mmCIF file of C-alpha atoms and ligand atoms in Angstrom:
data_model
loop_
_atom_site.group_PDB
_atom_site.id
_atom_site.type_symbol
_atom_site.label_atom_id
_atom_site.label_comp_id
_atom_site.label_asym_id
_atom_site.label_seq_id
_atom_site.Cartn_x
_atom_site.Cartn_y
_atom_site.Cartn_z
ATOM 1 C CA MET U 22 60.346 -13.228 21.423
ATOM 2 C CA LEU U 23 60.092 -11.737 24.888
ATOM 3 C CA ARG U 24 58.763 -8.607 23.304
ATOM 4 C CA PHE U 25 56.113 -10.520 21.460
ATOM 5 C CA PHE U 26 55.054 -12.318 24.643
ATOM 6 C CA SER U 27 54.842 -8.945 26.594
ATOM 7 C CA ILE U 28 52.832 -7.512 23.718
ATOM 8 C CA LEU U 29 50.577 -10.654 23.991
ATOM 9 C CA TYR U 30 50.256 -10.139 27.670
ATOM 10 C CA ILE U 31 49.219 -6.436 27.534
ATOM 11 C CA TYR U 32 46.772 -7.600 24.790
ATOM 12 C CA CYS U 33 45.048 -10.229 26.892
ATOM 13 C CA ALA U 34 45.027 -7.919 29.883
ATOM 14 C CA LEU U 35 42.874 -5.659 27.784
ATOM 15 C CA ILE U 36 40.450 -8.145 26.701
ATOM 16 C CA PRO U 37 37.296 -8.423 29.065
ATOM 17 C CA PRO U 38 36.916 -11.767 30.841
ATOM 18 C CA VAL U 39 35.271 -14.312 28.606
ATOM 19 C CA SER U 40 32.610 -14.993 31.448
ATOM 20 C CA ALA U 41 31.123 -11.470 30.841
ATOM 21 C CA LEU U 42 28.302 -12.204 28.473
ATOM 22 C CA ALA U 43 26.862 -8.885 28.427
ATOM 23 C CA SER U 44 28.141 -6.764 25.764
ATOM 24 C CA VAL U 45 26.473 -3.315 26.773
ATOM 25 C CA GLU U 46 25.877 -2.000 30.292
ATOM 26 C CA LEU U 47 23.039 0.601 30.330
ATOM 27 C CA ALA U 48 21.478 2.685 33.154
ATOM 28 C CA LEU U 49 19.117 5.688 33.586
ATOM 29 C CA GLY U 50 20.890 8.266 35.713
ATOM 30 C CA ASN U 51 22.318 6.643 38.847
ATOM 31 C CA HIS U 52 20.415 3.444 38.525
ATOM 32 C CA ALA U 53 22.042 0.061 38.739
ATOM 33 C CA PRO U 54 23.317 -0.889 35.042
ATOM 34 C CA THR U 55 21.356 -3.365 33.204
ATOM 35 C CA ALA U 56 23.301 -5.704 30.928
ATOM 36 C CA ILE U 57 22.089 -6.063 27.326
ATOM 37 C CA ASN U 58 23.505 -9.244 25.749
ATOM 38 C CA GLU U 59 22.232 -8.962 22.173
ATOM 39 C CA VAL U 60 24.588 -6.437 20.349
ATOM 40 C CA TYR U 61 24.861 -6.503 16.531
ATOM 41 C CA TYR U 62 27.787 -4.847 14.840
ATOM 42 C CA ARG U 63 27.102 -3.336 11.573
ATOM 43 C CA ASP U 64 29.518 -1.101 9.627
ATOM 44 C CA GLY U 65 31.460 -0.560 12.737
ATOM 45 C CA VAL U 66 28.440 0.419 14.771
ATOM 46 C CA SER U 67 26.803 -1.358 17.681
ATOM 47 C CA PHE U 68 22.986 -1.958 17.212
ATOM 48 C CA LEU U 69 20.662 -2.771 20.185
ATOM 49 C CA ALA U 70 17.205 -4.048 20.098
ATOM 50 C CA ILE U 71 14.882 -0.967 20.905
ATOM 51 C CA ASP U 72 12.789 -3.344 23.082
ATOM 52 C CA ASP U 73 15.673 -4.074 25.251
ATOM 53 C CA VAL U 74 16.669 -0.439 25.716
ATOM 54 C CA MET U 75 13.344 1.331 26.342
ATOM 55 C CA PRO U 76 12.508 -0.434 29.635
ATOM 56 C CA VAL U 77 16.026 0.377 31.011
ATOM 57 C CA LEU U 78 15.415 4.002 30.091
ATOM 58 C CA GLY U 79 11.866 4.050 31.807
ATOM 59 C CA LEU U 80 10.203 4.485 28.516
ATOM 60 C CA LYS U 81 7.445 2.734 26.755
ATOM 61 C CA GLY U 82 7.726 1.777 23.301
ATOM 62 C CA ARG U 83 5.364 0.157 20.668
ATOM 63 C CA TRP U 84 5.612 -1.361 17.317
ATOM 64 C CA ASP U 85 2.841 -0.617 15.080
ATOM 65 C CA SER U 86 2.874 -3.301 12.425
ATOM 66 C CA VAL U 87 0.320 -1.449 10.211
ATOM 67 C CA THR U 88 2.089 1.816 9.944
ATOM 68 C CA HIS U 89 5.606 0.413 10.102
ATOM 69 C CA ILE U 90 6.453 2.885 12.853
ATOM 70 C CA TYR U 91 7.792 2.364 16.339
ATOM 71 C CA GLU U 92 6.314 4.704 18.783
ATOM 72 C CA ILE U 93 8.067 5.827 22.077
ATOM 73 C CA THR U 94 5.845 7.603 24.640
ATOM 74 C CA THR U 95 7.844 10.668 26.015
ATOM 75 C CA PRO U 96 7.036 13.513 28.422
ATOM 76 C CA TYR U 97 6.755 15.533 25.203
ATOM 77 C CA GLY U 98 4.605 13.478 23.170
ATOM 78 C CA ILE U 99 4.894 10.399 21.058
ATOM 79 C CA ALA U 100 8.308 10.131 19.455
ATOM 80 C CA SER U 101 8.497 7.788 16.290
ATOM 81 C CA ILE U 102 11.041 6.032 14.215
ATOM 82 C CA SER U 103 10.744 3.658 11.498
ATOM 83 C CA PRO U 104 13.151 1.147 10.042
ATOM 84 C CA GLY U 105 15.193 2.471 7.115
ATOM 85 C CA SER U 106 13.979 6.263 8.045
ATOM 86 C CA GLN U 107 16.920 8.776 8.718
ATOM 87 C CA TYR U 108 14.753 10.778 11.190
ATOM 88 C CA LEU U 109 13.010 10.706 14.565
ATOM 89 C CA ARG U 110 9.818 12.562 14.582
ATOM 90 C CA LEU U 111 8.596 14.325 17.882
ATOM 91 C CA GLY U 112 5.306 16.365 17.286
ATOM 92 C CA GLU U 113 6.212 18.755 14.361
ATOM 93 C CA SER U 114 10.050 18.386 14.419
ATOM 94 C CA PHE U 115 12.364 16.003 12.562
ATOM 95 C CA ILE U 116 15.489 14.960 14.182
ATOM 96 C CA PRO U 117 18.155 13.366 12.120
ATOM 97 C CA LEU U 118 19.580 10.152 13.277
ATOM 98 C CA LYS U 119 23.172 9.051 12.869
ATOM 99 C CA HIS U 120 22.358 5.579 11.756
ATOM 100 C CA MET U 121 18.944 4.284 10.481
ATOM 101 C CA PRO U 122 17.154 1.913 12.484
ATOM 102 C CA ARG U 123 16.984 -1.578 10.982
ATOM 103 C CA PHE U 124 15.620 -4.895 11.414
ATOM 104 C CA ILE U 125 18.395 -7.281 12.301
ATOM 105 C CA ASP U 126 17.578 -10.867 13.014
ATOM 106 C CA GLY U 127 13.883 -10.188 13.521
ATOM 107 C CA ARG U 128 14.175 -7.331 15.864
ATOM 108 C CA LEU U 129 14.074 -3.597 15.305
ATOM 109 C CA ARG U 130 17.458 -2.287 16.373
ATOM 110 C CA ILE U 131 18.859 1.182 16.948
ATOM 111 C CA ASP U 132 22.620 2.358 16.981
ATOM 112 C CA GLU U 133 24.267 3.044 20.230
ATOM 113 C CA ILE U 134 24.713 6.871 19.477
ATOM 114 C CA PHE U 135 20.887 6.923 19.393
ATOM 115 C CA VAL U 136 20.748 5.277 22.995
ATOM 116 C CA ARG U 137 23.921 7.083 24.500
ATOM 117 C CA GLU U 138 23.363 10.464 23.189
ATOM 118 C CA GLN U 139 20.372 11.213 21.124
ATOM 119 C CA ILE U 140 17.573 9.958 23.330
ATOM 120 C CA PRO U 141 19.083 11.576 26.576
ATOM 121 C CA ASP U 142 19.695 14.841 24.789
ATOM 122 C CA LEU U 143 16.149 14.872 23.364
ATOM 123 C CA LEU U 144 14.523 13.995 26.769
ATOM 124 C CA GLY U 145 16.888 15.776 29.034
ATOM 125 C CA PHE U 146 18.007 13.032 31.123
ATOM 126 C CA SER U 147 21.523 11.272 31.679
ATOM 127 C CA VAL U 148 22.480 7.659 30.875
ATOM 128 C CA TYR U 149 25.153 5.512 31.949
ATOM 129 C CA TYR U 150 26.534 3.419 28.863
ATOM 130 C CA ARG U 151 29.365 1.279 28.489
ATOM 131 C CA ASN U 152 30.016 -0.974 25.468
ATOM 132 C CA LEU U 153 32.281 -3.781 26.764
ATOM 133 C CA ASN U 154 33.077 -5.057 23.422
ATOM 134 C CA PRO U 155 33.174 -2.012 21.190
ATOM 135 C CA PRO U 156 33.627 -2.828 17.442
ATOM 136 C CA ALA U 157 36.608 -1.351 15.543
ATOM 137 C CA PRO U 158 35.300 1.595 13.877
ATOM 138 C CA ALA U 159 34.587 1.290 10.107
ATOM 139 C CA PRO U 160 35.364 4.203 7.854
ATOM 140 C CA VAL U 161 32.119 5.918 7.456
ATOM 141 C CA PRO U 162 31.680 8.408 4.783
ATOM 142 C CA ALA U 163 31.018 11.900 6.176
ATOM 143 C CA GLU U 164 27.454 12.784 7.094
ATOM 144 C CA ASP U 165 26.083 15.267 4.760
ATOM 145 C CA ASP U 166 24.303 17.548 7.154
ATOM 146 C CA ALA U 167 22.994 19.924 4.386
ATOM 147 C CA SER U 168 20.970 16.809 2.903
ATOM 148 C CA LEU U 169 18.180 17.210 5.048
ATOM 149 C CA ASP U 170 17.676 20.901 4.486
ATOM 150 C CA ARG U 171 17.751 20.426 0.807
ATOM 151 C CA PHE U 172 15.282 17.618 1.096
ATOM 152 C CA PHE U 173 12.864 19.797 2.931
ATOM 153 C CA SER U 174 13.503 22.636 0.465
ATOM 154 C CA PHE U 175 11.810 20.645 -2.338
ATOM 155 C CA LEU U 176 8.164 21.489 -2.877
ATOM 156 C CA LEU U 177 6.563 19.039 -5.217
ATOM 157 C CA GLN U 178 4.105 20.995 -7.387
ATOM 158 C CA LYS U 179 0.992 19.872 -8.727
ATOM 159 C CA LYS U 180 1.219 20.813 -12.545
ATOM 160 C CA GLU U 181 -1.082 23.079 -14.312
ATOM 161 C CA ALA U 182 -3.575 21.068 -16.432
ATOM 162 C CA SER U 183 -2.862 21.281 -20.159
ATOM 163 C CA ASN U 184 -4.522 20.025 -23.332
ATOM 164 C CA GLY U 185 -1.817 17.402 -23.595
ATOM 165 C CA PRO U 186 -2.131 13.808 -22.485
ATOM 166 C CA ALA U 187 -4.084 12.959 -19.410
ATOM 167 C CA LEU U 188 -0.979 11.744 -17.592
ATOM 168 C CA GLY U 189 2.258 13.478 -18.349
ATOM 169 C CA GLY U 190 5.132 11.737 -16.446
ATOM 170 C CA VAL U 191 5.073 9.220 -13.713
ATOM 171 C CA VAL U 192 7.936 8.760 -11.123
ATOM 172 C CA LEU U 193 8.092 5.405 -9.476
ATOM 173 C CA ASP U 194 10.011 5.335 -6.274
ATOM 174 C CA PRO U 195 11.070 1.660 -5.170
ATOM 175 C CA GLY U 196 11.774 1.912 -1.430
ATOM 176 C CA HIS U 197 15.139 1.566 0.383
ATOM 177 C CA GLY U 198 18.137 -0.051 -1.586
ATOM 178 C CA GLY U 199 21.632 -0.765 -1.334
ATOM 179 C CA GLN U 200 22.694 -1.321 2.416
ATOM 180 C CA GLU U 201 19.136 -0.559 3.412
ATOM 181 C CA PRO U 202 17.123 -3.609 2.489
ATOM 182 C CA GLY U 203 13.778 -2.421 4.246
ATOM 183 C CA SER U 204 11.553 -4.971 5.636
ATOM 184 C CA LEU U 205 12.662 -8.559 5.668
ATOM 185 C CA GLY U 206 10.264 -11.456 5.289
ATOM 186 C CA ILE U 207 9.746 -15.144 4.462
ATOM 187 C CA GLY U 208 13.010 -16.860 3.361
ATOM 188 C CA GLY U 209 14.850 -13.660 3.703
ATOM 189 C CA ILE U 210 12.989 -11.889 0.990
ATOM 190 C CA LYS U 211 13.807 -8.203 1.156
ATOM 191 C CA GLU U 212 11.551 -5.326 0.648
ATOM 192 C CA LYS U 213 14.061 -3.388 -1.558
ATOM 193 C CA THR U 214 14.059 -6.266 -4.012
ATOM 194 C CA VAL U 215 10.278 -6.739 -4.265
ATOM 195 C CA ALA U 216 9.569 -2.950 -4.591
ATOM 196 C CA LEU U 217 12.429 -2.727 -7.452
ATOM 197 C CA ASP U 218 10.626 -5.821 -9.312
ATOM 198 C CA VAL U 219 7.163 -4.206 -9.113
ATOM 199 C CA ALA U 220 8.463 -0.846 -10.268
ATOM 200 C CA HIS U 221 10.036 -2.415 -13.167
ATOM 201 C CA SER U 222 6.833 -4.371 -14.253
ATOM 202 C CA LEU U 223 4.839 -1.138 -13.612
ATOM 203 C CA GLU U 224 7.074 0.984 -15.672
ATOM 204 C CA LYS U 225 6.812 -1.487 -18.534
ATOM 205 C CA GLN U 226 2.931 -1.509 -18.366
ATOM 206 C CA LEU U 227 2.805 2.402 -18.386
ATOM 207 C CA LYS U 228 5.145 2.687 -21.308
ATOM 208 C CA MET U 229 3.408 -0.003 -23.254
ATOM 209 C CA GLN U 230 -0.274 1.123 -22.598
ATOM 210 C CA LEU U 231 0.059 4.978 -22.427
ATOM 211 C CA GLY U 232 3.698 5.717 -24.080
ATOM 212 C CA ILE U 233 4.426 8.274 -21.363
ATOM 213 C CA PRO U 234 7.810 8.805 -19.625
ATOM 214 C CA VAL U 235 8.294 7.045 -16.454
ATOM 215 C CA TYR U 236 11.131 7.907 -14.284
ATOM 216 C CA LEU U 237 12.582 5.419 -11.357
ATOM 217 C CA THR U 238 14.299 6.929 -8.418
ATOM 218 C CA ARG U 239 16.645 4.015 -8.751
ATOM 219 C CA ASP U 240 16.774 1.276 -11.301
ATOM 220 C CA ASN U 241 18.955 -1.108 -9.346
ATOM 221 C CA ASP U 242 20.101 -1.992 -5.927
ATOM 222 C CA TYR U 243 21.725 0.999 -4.341
ATOM 223 C CA ALA U 244 20.977 3.616 -1.842
ATOM 224 C CA LEU U 245 19.622 7.064 -2.266
ATOM 225 C CA SER U 246 19.881 10.177 -0.276
ATOM 226 C CA PRO U 247 16.429 11.895 0.591
ATOM 227 C CA GLU U 248 17.073 14.613 -1.881
ATOM 228 C CA GLN U 249 18.085 12.050 -4.776
ATOM 229 C CA ARG U 250 14.804 10.269 -3.900
ATOM 230 C CA VAL U 251 12.767 13.227 -4.253
ATOM 231 C CA GLU U 252 14.527 14.947 -7.277
ATOM 232 C CA PRO U 253 13.000 12.979 -10.198
ATOM 233 C CA ALA U 254 9.490 14.241 -9.033
ATOM 234 C CA THR U 255 10.519 17.721 -9.344
ATOM 235 C CA ARG U 256 10.741 17.450 -13.215
ATOM 236 C CA SER U 257 8.377 19.764 -15.188
ATOM 237 C CA ASP U 258 6.674 16.787 -16.905
ATOM 238 C CA VAL U 259 5.924 14.804 -13.911
ATOM 239 C CA ASP U 260 2.257 14.431 -12.630
ATOM 240 C CA VAL U 261 2.184 11.635 -10.176
ATOM 241 C CA LEU U 262 4.666 9.882 -7.588
ATOM 242 C CA LEU U 263 4.114 6.519 -6.587
ATOM 243 C CA GLN U 264 6.139 5.057 -3.855
ATOM 244 C CA LEU U 265 6.490 1.253 -3.480
ATOM 245 C CA HIS U 266 7.058 -0.328 -0.326
ATOM 246 C CA ALA U 267 6.288 -3.655 1.693
ATOM 247 C CA GLN U 268 5.880 -4.197 5.437
ATOM 248 C CA ALA U 269 6.651 -6.683 7.915
ATOM 249 C CA SER U 270 4.823 -7.854 11.055
ATOM 250 C CA PRO U 271 5.767 -10.035 13.994
ATOM 251 C CA HIS U 272 2.191 -11.684 13.238
ATOM 252 C CA ALA U 273 2.359 -14.036 10.343
ATOM 253 C CA ALA U 274 -1.450 -13.638 9.724
ATOM 254 C CA THR U 275 -1.134 -9.700 9.207
ATOM 255 C CA SER U 276 -1.598 -8.869 5.651
ATOM 256 C CA GLY U 277 -3.051 -6.490 3.216
ATOM 257 C CA ILE U 278 -2.207 -3.332 1.253
ATOM 258 C CA SER U 279 -2.167 0.161 2.952
ATOM 259 C CA LEU U 280 -2.204 3.583 0.882
ATOM 260 C CA PHE U 281 -0.378 6.534 2.552
ATOM 261 C CA VAL U 282 -0.801 10.080 1.709
ATOM 262 C CA ARG U 283 0.632 13.482 3.076
ATOM 263 C CA THR U 284 -1.488 14.783 6.100
ATOM 264 C CA ARG U 285 -1.341 18.145 4.571
ATOM 265 C CA GLU U 286 -0.946 19.214 0.714
ATOM 266 C CA GLU U 287 1.057 22.405 0.467
ATOM 267 C CA PHE U 288 1.218 24.759 -2.389
ATOM 268 C CA GLU U 289 2.695 28.182 -2.967
ATOM 269 C CA GLY U 290 1.168 30.334 -0.236
ATOM 270 C CA GLY U 291 -1.022 27.749 1.371
ATOM 271 C CA SER U 292 -1.993 24.366 2.457
ATOM 272 C CA VAL U 293 -5.070 22.012 2.800
ATOM 273 C CA PRO U 294 -5.856 18.859 4.778
ATOM 274 C CA ALA U 295 -5.227 15.610 3.072
ATOM 275 C CA GLU U 296 -8.789 15.099 2.202
ATOM 276 C CA GLN U 297 -9.026 18.048 -0.043
ATOM 277 C CA GLY U 298 -5.856 17.139 -1.946
ATOM 278 C CA ALA U 299 -5.220 15.416 -5.130
ATOM 279 C CA SER U 300 -3.056 12.851 -3.216
ATOM 280 C CA MET U 301 -6.260 11.438 -1.611
ATOM 281 C CA GLN U 302 -8.292 11.444 -5.021
ATOM 282 C CA LEU U 303 -5.295 9.276 -6.399
ATOM 283 C CA ALA U 304 -5.333 7.093 -3.479
ATOM 284 C CA ILE U 305 -9.093 6.416 -3.783
ATOM 285 C CA CYS U 306 -8.620 5.409 -7.472
ATOM 286 C CA LEU U 307 -5.782 3.129 -6.537
ATOM 287 C CA GLU U 308 -7.961 1.621 -3.768
ATOM 288 C CA LYS U 309 -10.815 1.010 -6.235
ATOM 289 C CA ALA U 310 -8.644 -0.658 -8.728
ATOM 290 C CA LEU U 311 -6.727 -2.741 -6.233
ATOM 291 C CA LEU U 312 -10.156 -3.978 -4.786
ATOM 292 C CA LYS U 313 -11.744 -4.585 -8.383
ATOM 293 C CA GLN U 314 -8.663 -6.899 -8.776
ATOM 294 C CA GLY U 315 -9.521 -8.752 -5.465
ATOM 295 C CA LEU U 316 -6.715 -7.301 -3.589
ATOM 296 C CA PRO U 317 -7.363 -6.412 -0.047
ATOM 297 C CA VAL U 318 -6.901 -2.770 0.954
ATOM 298 C CA GLN U 319 -6.929 -2.143 4.462
ATOM 299 C CA LYS U 320 -7.004 1.543 4.329
ATOM 300 C CA ILE U 321 -5.946 4.946 3.268
ATOM 301 C CA VAL U 322 -4.048 6.775 5.993
ATOM 302 C CA PRO U 323 -2.781 10.548 5.900
ATOM 303 C CA ALA U 324 0.555 10.091 7.751
ATOM 304 C CA PRO U 325 3.681 12.069 8.085
ATOM 305 C CA LEU U 326 5.960 9.627 6.501
ATOM 306 C CA LEU U 327 9.105 11.169 5.113
ATOM 307 C CA PRO U 328 9.528 9.740 1.856
ATOM 308 C CA LEU U 329 6.366 11.446 0.779
ATOM 309 C CA GLY U 330 7.970 14.771 0.967
ATOM 310 C CA ARG U 331 6.194 18.076 0.955
ATOM 311 C CA GLY U 332 4.095 19.857 -1.663
ATOM 312 C CA ASN U 333 0.729 18.866 -3.396
ATOM 313 C CA LEU U 334 2.132 16.776 -6.429
ATOM 314 C CA PRO U 335 -0.391 13.656 -6.266
ATOM 315 C CA THR U 336 1.770 11.279 -4.290
ATOM 316 C CA VAL U 337 0.859 7.997 -2.738
ATOM 317 C CA LEU U 338 3.121 5.578 -0.854
ATOM 318 C CA VAL U 339 1.727 2.141 -1.354
ATOM 319 C CA GLU U 340 2.561 -0.350 1.221
ATOM 320 C CA MET U 341 1.991 -3.348 -1.073
ATOM 321 C CA GLY U 342 1.725 -6.222 1.473
ATOM 322 C CA TYR U 343 3.668 -8.019 4.274
ATOM 323 C CA LEU U 344 6.672 -9.897 3.429
ATOM 324 C CA THR U 345 5.970 -11.981 6.673
ATOM 325 C CA ASN U 346 2.698 -13.277 5.298
ATOM 326 C CA ALA U 347 2.729 -16.179 2.907
ATOM 327 C CA ASP U 348 -0.272 -15.055 0.515
ATOM 328 C CA ASP U 349 1.178 -11.574 0.318
ATOM 329 C CA VAL U 350 4.473 -12.897 -0.654
ATOM 330 C CA ALA U 351 3.079 -14.939 -3.223
ATOM 331 C CA LEU U 352 1.077 -11.938 -4.645
ATOM 332 C CA LEU U 353 4.192 -9.858 -4.631
ATOM 333 C CA THR U 354 6.719 -12.330 -6.183
ATOM 334 C CA GLN U 355 4.616 -14.847 -8.356
ATOM 335 C CA THR U 356 3.754 -13.922 -11.755
ATOM 336 C CA GLU U 357 -0.018 -14.263 -11.556
ATOM 337 C CA GLY U 358 -0.301 -12.148 -8.298
ATOM 338 C CA ARG U 359 2.356 -9.688 -9.436
ATOM 339 C CA ASN U 360 0.577 -9.022 -12.675
ATOM 340 C CA ARG U 361 -2.765 -8.241 -10.951
ATOM 341 C CA LEU U 362 -1.200 -5.965 -8.667
ATOM 342 C CA VAL U 363 0.485 -4.243 -11.329
ATOM 343 C CA LEU U 364 -2.441 -4.088 -13.453
ATOM 344 C CA ALA U 365 -4.414 -2.676 -10.559
ATOM 345 C CA LEU U 366 -1.874 0.123 -9.952
ATOM 346 C CA TYR U 367 -1.903 0.951 -13.595
ATOM 347 C CA ASP U 368 -5.739 1.165 -13.715
ATOM 348 C CA GLY U 369 -5.801 3.475 -10.670
ATOM 349 C CA LEU U 370 -3.213 5.686 -12.361
ATOM 350 C CA LYS U 371 -5.177 5.898 -15.390
ATOM 351 C CA THR U 372 -8.628 6.400 -13.842
ATOM 352 C CA PHE U 373 -7.086 9.228 -11.723
ATOM 353 C CA ALA U 374 -5.627 10.854 -14.814
ATOM 354 C CA ASP U 375 -8.940 10.673 -16.613
ATOM 355 C CA GLU U 376 -10.736 11.984 -13.648
ATOM 356 C CA GLN U 377 -8.440 14.945 -13.560
ATOM 357 C CA LYS U 378 -8.984 15.703 -17.191
ATOM 358 C CA GLU U 379 -12.824 15.383 -16.752
ATOM 359 C CA ASN U 380 -12.901 17.839 -14.132
ATOM 360 C CA LEU U 381 -11.439 20.609 -16.348
ATOM 361 C CA GLN U 382 -14.147 19.967 -19.138
HETATM 362 ZN ZN1 LIG Y 407 9.561 0.613 3.252
#
């Protein structure tokens, strides 16, 4: 019994006083530490709101609700991260993150390793960081360092035209999955679920109307590594890769569809700017089809978004709407709206295929 009490005493002595609300102390160099009270534990890792962290480190950050990207102004240029992405982009370089930034409780949050080690290493300054209530570490599967290299070794190739059907195979890539929900919206609606539902509907439409093979990067709710996501698009019969996502915005009024393509299209021995590539042609076909269905397309954006991969396989990332906007949610989840969206995507793909065919004749 005595032994029990002495253990209890030691245990109590180690627990920080309850009066300390702050969970994390953070300072730039020798500055006085700032207390950050909002700390969320996920999978044995502490996550902090990026907007709480940036001012303490003397950095300016800004969430762009259209591109889905958080931009940090650094002495070396703009660094950008996005929820669910495994990299930070700075200029032409991609820096792998230990843990993906994610939205928790309405704010974009980053893990403490990013704050404590990765930002200081990247920008060459030192920080003081102390977690007053560190979570018990959860067993984390070993990071596969080779995964990124393999991802970037994929060059998705546009296929040589043949006399076969106008469209060979199509890869549909519903974004996120598993532990990675993507954007969150009204009533807790999750991007990963919406994306998968649209992918299944579009798959059916393509199979019914054209009878062509359709490959889904995932057909259920699970996470994919970057290379698993890209791999189906390397099949020899695949002519198009369509990536399906949805966004979230702090402003409920923000709505509409955006289409993203690679900034450059790469092929064996060269590259051309987005404007000259087949992905842009596909994006234009999709835009026309969406507008024809009365669906608002905001713009086509050449952007260095990672899921787009490298190469010149016609690839478009469709941000199908905002889960934080009631009209967009209705479009994405109710039968009538969903059917219009799926029909428009189908029409866009079909028109693109027909145009490609015509160009050859
Ligand atoms: Zn997404």
